Amino acid sequence: MILVESHAGDDHLAPVRDALLARGHEVFVLDGDDVPTQVGLTVEFEGSARPGGGPSMLLHTADGGSVDLSTCTAAWWRRPRSPRPDPAIADGDAATFAASECYEGLAGLRAVLPAAWVNDPVMEERANRKLWQLHVARCLGLTIPHTVATSDPARARTFAEATGAAGTVYKTFLAMPSAWRETRLLREDDLGLLDSVRHAPVIFQELVPGDVDLRVTVVGDHVLPVAIRSSAAQYPLDYRLEADAVPMERTQLPEPFSRLLVRLTRKLGLAYAAIDLRRRPDGELVFFEANPSGAWLWVEERTGVPVTATFVAYLSDLDRGHRRPGARRSVCLPCEQNMPSGTEATLTPARASTPDRTPGAGTRRRAARTVARPRRPTPA
């Protein structure tokens, strides 16, 4: 069985779910916002020791049914929502406490779920950190922009003076829906605002010249690159503002570089990532960031790059035990990534990629929960 943690507002949910059902997989969609009013949970451990045995795990649905998660072999963590307080609880503090307990219960259930995650929720949380991404990319030998993240106005000014106002861009750590900010060029009249960084750190980077950005989707060992003619956009610094209009096309990467992006994805503890790069005039590719839950439909619809089919095939293989990315997973201390037992990982360049493993399982009975087809969100 495949568990999907998502919600009806995500347009990637329906095409993936429907394709998995067409392949004969059992799929259950869990929206954290439905907990606890529409979905409850039970996790039970036997008191006596049983080597290799896990707990029983059930999700209870509002119609009186239940879903046995002990049969779950693959799980897709796709922009889930958190539990919200039950409106039946009148006391505000009690409602907050109850929602917190629901969150912790779900987090614990995920931790013991015998499934291969795409992506593992714990690893994705860390992989979302832009500074960690830059650190891992640089250690692997990728070129990154000169970067300073600081809440020190003096350091921000020093950086801006060194690169020049026309050669400095700045960005946020997190793209919040309520406070989304595009990448911006530091202008001369912005220099007087640098004192405000003392309120919250800002990421400053040298401007990377180039006419082409690349959006590279990595799914397991598959690398699906698209070239975006950002110089043709009205705002070349951040083509996302014109994602529906900026010219883009399928492209190819040198095989060694593709393998390097797969290694980067694995070093971040991910099975899926949408990676943003820029090609300099001399042809060198510069890494910007990796989005562990990046949207892909906007790229697929414009170029025909088969991300959905590749992603569905990957999840299908996980459910049927053809891949094994997490069998007896242990934590690698240097980078805290999930690794198969007996392997080692460092943040220095290596010659071989990390093996991809997960427990096997047979095909399950077909079942699904109906989810309305959602509208498209802003690409990220």
PDB file of N, CA and C in Angstrom, residues 171-217:
ATOM      1  N   LYS A 171      17.895  37.213  -0.915  1.00  0.00           N
ATOM      2  CA  LYS A 171      16.733  36.325  -0.919  1.00  0.00           C
ATOM      3  C   LYS A 171      16.388  35.931   0.505  1.00  0.00           C
ATOM      4  N   THR A 172      15.222  35.326   0.668  1.00  0.00           N
ATOM      5  CA  THR A 172      14.768  34.867   1.973  1.00  0.00           C
ATOM      6  C   THR A 172      15.202  33.426   2.214  1.00  0.00           C
ATOM      7  N   PHE A 173      15.153  33.014   3.471  1.00  0.00           N
ATOM      8  CA  PHE A 173      15.438  31.631   3.815  1.00  0.00           C
ATOM      9  C   PHE A 173      14.276  30.714   3.456  1.00  0.00           C
ATOM     10  N   LEU A 174      13.052  31.228   3.546  1.00  0.00           N
ATOM     11  CA  LEU A 174      11.864  30.406   3.357  1.00  0.00           C
ATOM     12  C   LEU A 174      10.835  31.167   2.536  1.00  0.00           C
ATOM     13  N   ALA A 175      10.262  30.488   1.534  1.00  0.00           N
ATOM     14  CA  ALA A 175       9.215  31.086   0.710  1.00  0.00           C
ATOM     15  C   ALA A 175       7.864  30.841   1.370  1.00  0.00           C
ATOM     16  N   MET A 176       7.452  31.741   2.243  1.00  0.00           N
ATOM     17  CA  MET A 176       6.179  31.590   2.933  1.00  0.00           C
ATOM     18  C   MET A 176       5.043  32.082   2.041  1.00  0.00           C
ATOM     19  N   PRO A 177       3.952  31.321   1.931  1.00  0.00           N
ATOM     20  CA  PRO A 177       2.825  31.769   1.100  1.00  0.00           C
ATOM     21  C   PRO A 177       2.298  33.135   1.514  1.00  0.00           C
ATOM     22  N   SER A 178       2.360  33.431   2.813  1.00  0.00           N
ATOM     23  CA  SER A 178       1.826  34.706   3.303  1.00  0.00           C
ATOM     24  C   SER A 178       2.809  35.855   3.150  1.00  0.00           C
ATOM     25  N   ALA A 179       4.077  35.534   2.867  1.00  0.00           N
ATOM     26  CA  ALA A 179       5.092  36.588   2.734  1.00  0.00           C
ATOM     27  C   ALA A 179       6.123  36.170   1.697  1.00  0.00           C
ATOM     28  N   TRP A 180       5.653  35.816   0.498  1.00  0.00           N
ATOM     29  CA  TRP A 180       6.545  35.335  -0.545  1.00  0.00           C
ATOM     30  C   TRP A 180       7.369  36.489  -1.107  1.00  0.00           C
ATOM     31  N   ARG A 181       8.657  36.256  -1.313  1.00  0.00           N
ATOM     32  CA  ARG A 181       9.541  37.274  -1.868  1.00  0.00           C
ATOM     33  C   ARG A 181      10.395  36.651  -2.959  1.00  0.00           C
ATOM     34  N   GLU A 182      10.436  37.296  -4.108  1.00  0.00           N
ATOM     35  CA  GLU A 182      11.302  36.831  -5.174  1.00  0.00           C
ATOM     36  C   GLU A 182      12.756  37.220  -4.875  1.00  0.00           C
ATOM     37  N   THR A 183      13.692  36.623  -5.601  1.00  0.00           N
ATOM     38  CA  THR A 183      15.090  37.038  -5.511  1.00  0.00           C
ATOM     39  C   THR A 183      15.210  38.443  -6.081  1.00  0.00           C
ATOM     40  N   ARG A 184      15.892  39.326  -5.359  1.00  0.00           N
ATOM     41  CA  ARG A 184      15.945  40.733  -5.760  1.00  0.00           C
ATOM     42  C   ARG A 184      17.380  41.226  -5.899  1.00  0.00           C
ATOM     43  N   LEU A 185      17.575  42.173  -6.821  1.00  0.00           N
ATOM     44  CA  LEU A 185      18.858  42.825  -6.979  1.00  0.00           C
ATOM     45  C   LEU A 185      18.975  43.939  -5.944  1.00  0.00           C
ATOM     46  N   LEU A 186      20.132  43.999  -5.292  1.00  0.00           N
ATOM     47  CA  LEU A 186      20.371  45.057  -4.319  1.00  0.00           C
ATOM     48  C   LEU A 186      20.660  46.352  -5.067  1.00  0.00           C
ATOM     49  N   ARG A 187      19.777  47.320  -4.923  1.00  0.00           N
ATOM     50  CA  ARG A 187      19.931  48.596  -5.611  1.00  0.00           C
ATOM     51  C   ARG A 187      20.614  49.611  -4.703  1.00  0.00           C
ATOM     52  N   GLU A 188      21.070  50.691  -5.307  1.00  0.00           N
ATOM     53  CA  GLU A 188      21.743  51.732  -4.527  1.00  0.00           C
ATOM     54  C   GLU A 188      20.847  52.270  -3.424  1.00  0.00           C
ATOM     55  N   ASP A 189      19.564  52.451  -3.720  1.00  0.00           N
ATOM     56  CA  ASP A 189      18.668  53.003  -2.695  1.00  0.00           C
ATOM     57  C   ASP A 189      18.282  51.960  -1.651  1.00  0.00           C
ATOM     58  N   ASP A 190      18.712  50.706  -1.831  1.00  0.00           N
ATOM     59  CA  ASP A 190      18.486  49.689  -0.806  1.00  0.00           C
ATOM     60  C   ASP A 190      19.572  49.701   0.264  1.00  0.00           C
ATOM     61  N   LEU A 191      20.716  50.311  -0.046  1.00  0.00           N
ATOM     62  CA  LEU A 191      21.844  50.271   0.878  1.00  0.00           C
ATOM     63  C   LEU A 191      21.487  50.909   2.224  1.00  0.00           C
ATOM     64  N   GLY A 192      20.620  51.908   2.202  1.00  0.00           N
ATOM     65  CA  GLY A 192      20.215  52.552   3.444  1.00  0.00           C
ATOM     66  C   GLY A 192      19.327  51.673   4.308  1.00  0.00           C
ATOM     67  N   LEU A 193      18.836  50.566   3.745  1.00  0.00           N
ATOM     68  CA  LEU A 193      17.959  49.665   4.496  1.00  0.00           C
ATOM     69  C   LEU A 193      18.716  48.513   5.141  1.00  0.00           C
ATOM     70  N   LEU A 194      20.036  48.447   4.929  1.00  0.00           N
ATOM     71  CA  LEU A 194      20.783  47.299   5.433  1.00  0.00           C
ATOM     72  C   LEU A 194      20.791  47.210   6.950  1.00  0.00           C
ATOM     73  N   ASP A 195      20.554  48.324   7.633  1.00  0.00           N
ATOM     74  CA  ASP A 195      20.478  48.254   9.099  1.00  0.00           C
ATOM     75  C   ASP A 195      19.351  47.335   9.556  1.00  0.00           C
ATOM     76  N   SER A 196      18.339  47.161   8.709  1.00  0.00           N
ATOM     77  CA  SER A 196      17.181  46.362   9.117  1.00  0.00           C
ATOM     78  C   SER A 196      17.488  44.868   9.194  1.00  0.00           C
ATOM     79  N   VAL A 197      18.636  44.421   8.672  1.00  0.00           N
ATOM     80  CA  VAL A 197      18.937  42.994   8.756  1.00  0.00           C
ATOM     81  C   VAL A 197      19.177  42.564  10.206  1.00  0.00           C
ATOM     82  N   ARG A 198      19.372  43.521  11.103  1.00  0.00           N
ATOM     83  CA  ARG A 198      19.544  43.152  12.518  1.00  0.00           C
ATOM     84  C   ARG A 198      18.278  42.513  13.082  1.00  0.00           C
ATOM     85  N   HIS A 199      17.135  42.735  12.415  1.00  0.00           N
ATOM     86  CA  HIS A 199      15.875  42.150  12.884  1.00  0.00           C
ATOM     87  C   HIS A 199      15.731  40.686  12.457  1.00  0.00           C
ATOM     88  N   ALA A 200      16.366  40.320  11.351  1.00  0.00           N
ATOM     89  CA  ALA A 200      16.300  38.938  10.847  1.00  0.00           C
ATOM     90  C   ALA A 200      17.390  38.768   9.796  1.00  0.00           C
ATOM     91  N   PRO A 201      18.086  37.639   9.797  1.00  0.00           N
ATOM     92  CA  PRO A 201      19.161  37.453   8.811  1.00  0.00           C
ATOM     93  C   PRO A 201      18.620  37.395   7.386  1.00  0.00           C
ATOM     94  N   VAL A 202      19.461  37.810   6.458  1.00  0.00           N
ATOM     95  CA  VAL A 202      19.133  37.829   5.035  1.00  0.00           C
ATOM     96  C   VAL A 202      20.255  37.115   4.288  1.00  0.00           C
ATOM     97  N   ILE A 203      19.896  36.414   3.209  1.00  0.00           N
ATOM     98  CA  ILE A 203      20.886  35.761   2.367  1.00  0.00           C
ATOM     99  C   ILE A 203      21.303  36.715   1.252  1.00  0.00           C
ATOM    100  N   PHE A 204      22.594  37.055   1.215  1.00  0.00           N
ATOM    101  CA  PHE A 204      23.160  37.883   0.149  1.00  0.00           C
ATOM    102  C   PHE A 204      24.063  37.001  -0.707  1.00  0.00           C
ATOM    103  N   GLN A 205      23.963  37.161  -2.038  1.00  0.00           N
ATOM    104  CA  GLN A 205      24.799  36.387  -2.942  1.00  0.00           C
ATOM    105  C   GLN A 205      25.306  37.259  -4.078  1.00  0.00           C
ATOM    106  N   GLU A 206      26.467  36.865  -4.603  1.00  0.00           N
ATOM    107  CA  GLU A 206      26.954  37.536  -5.795  1.00  0.00           C
ATOM    108  C   GLU A 206      26.020  37.206  -6.962  1.00  0.00           C
ATOM    109  N   LEU A 207      25.791  38.176  -7.824  1.00  0.00           N
ATOM    110  CA  LEU A 207      24.967  37.953  -9.004  1.00  0.00           C
ATOM    111  C   LEU A 207      25.706  37.030  -9.968  1.00  0.00           C
ATOM    112  N   VAL A 208      25.065  35.942 -10.362  1.00  0.00           N
ATOM    113  CA  VAL A 208      25.663  34.996 -11.307  1.00  0.00           C
ATOM    114  C   VAL A 208      25.188  35.363 -12.706  1.00  0.00           C
ATOM    115  N   PRO A 209      26.093  35.779 -13.600  1.00  0.00           N
ATOM    116  CA  PRO A 209      25.661  36.127 -14.962  1.00  0.00           C
ATOM    117  C   PRO A 209      25.261  34.884 -15.734  1.00  0.00           C
ATOM    118  N   GLY A 210      24.386  35.070 -16.697  1.00  0.00           N
ATOM    119  CA  GLY A 210      23.961  33.948 -17.531  1.00  0.00           C
ATOM    120  C   GLY A 210      22.594  34.190 -18.113  1.00  0.00           C
ATOM    121  N   ASP A 211      22.340  33.601 -19.282  1.00  0.00           N
ATOM    122  CA  ASP A 211      21.068  33.765 -19.975  1.00  0.00           C
ATOM    123  C   ASP A 211      20.120  32.591 -19.765  1.00  0.00           C
ATOM    124  N   VAL A 212      20.646  31.480 -19.207  1.00  0.00           N
ATOM    125  CA  VAL A 212      19.850  30.258 -19.106  1.00  0.00           C
ATOM    126  C   VAL A 212      19.879  29.729 -17.681  1.00  0.00           C
ATOM    127  N   ASP A 213      18.690  29.475 -17.142  1.00  0.00           N
ATOM    128  CA  ASP A 213      18.552  28.757 -15.879  1.00  0.00           C
ATOM    129  C   ASP A 213      18.131  27.325 -16.195  1.00  0.00           C
ATOM    130  N   LEU A 214      18.457  26.424 -15.289  1.00  0.00           N
ATOM    131  CA  LEU A 214      18.047  25.038 -15.467  1.00  0.00           C
ATOM    132  C   LEU A 214      17.231  24.590 -14.267  1.00  0.00           C
ATOM    133  N   ARG A 215      16.142  23.922 -14.554  1.00  0.00           N
ATOM    134  CA  ARG A 215      15.331  23.262 -13.534  1.00  0.00           C
ATOM    135  C   ARG A 215      15.534  21.768 -13.742  1.00  0.00           C
ATOM    136  N   VAL A 216      16.187  21.125 -12.798  1.00  0.00           N
ATOM    137  CA  VAL A 216      16.534  19.721 -12.951  1.00  0.00           C
ATOM    138  C   VAL A 216      15.766  18.919 -11.908  1.00  0.00           C
ATOM    139  N   THR A 217      14.888  18.057 -12.361  1.00  0.00           N
ATOM    140  CA  THR A 217      14.110  17.206 -11.470  1.00  0.00           C
ATOM    141  C   THR A 217      14.813  15.863 -11.326  1.00  0.00           C
TER     142      THR A 217
END
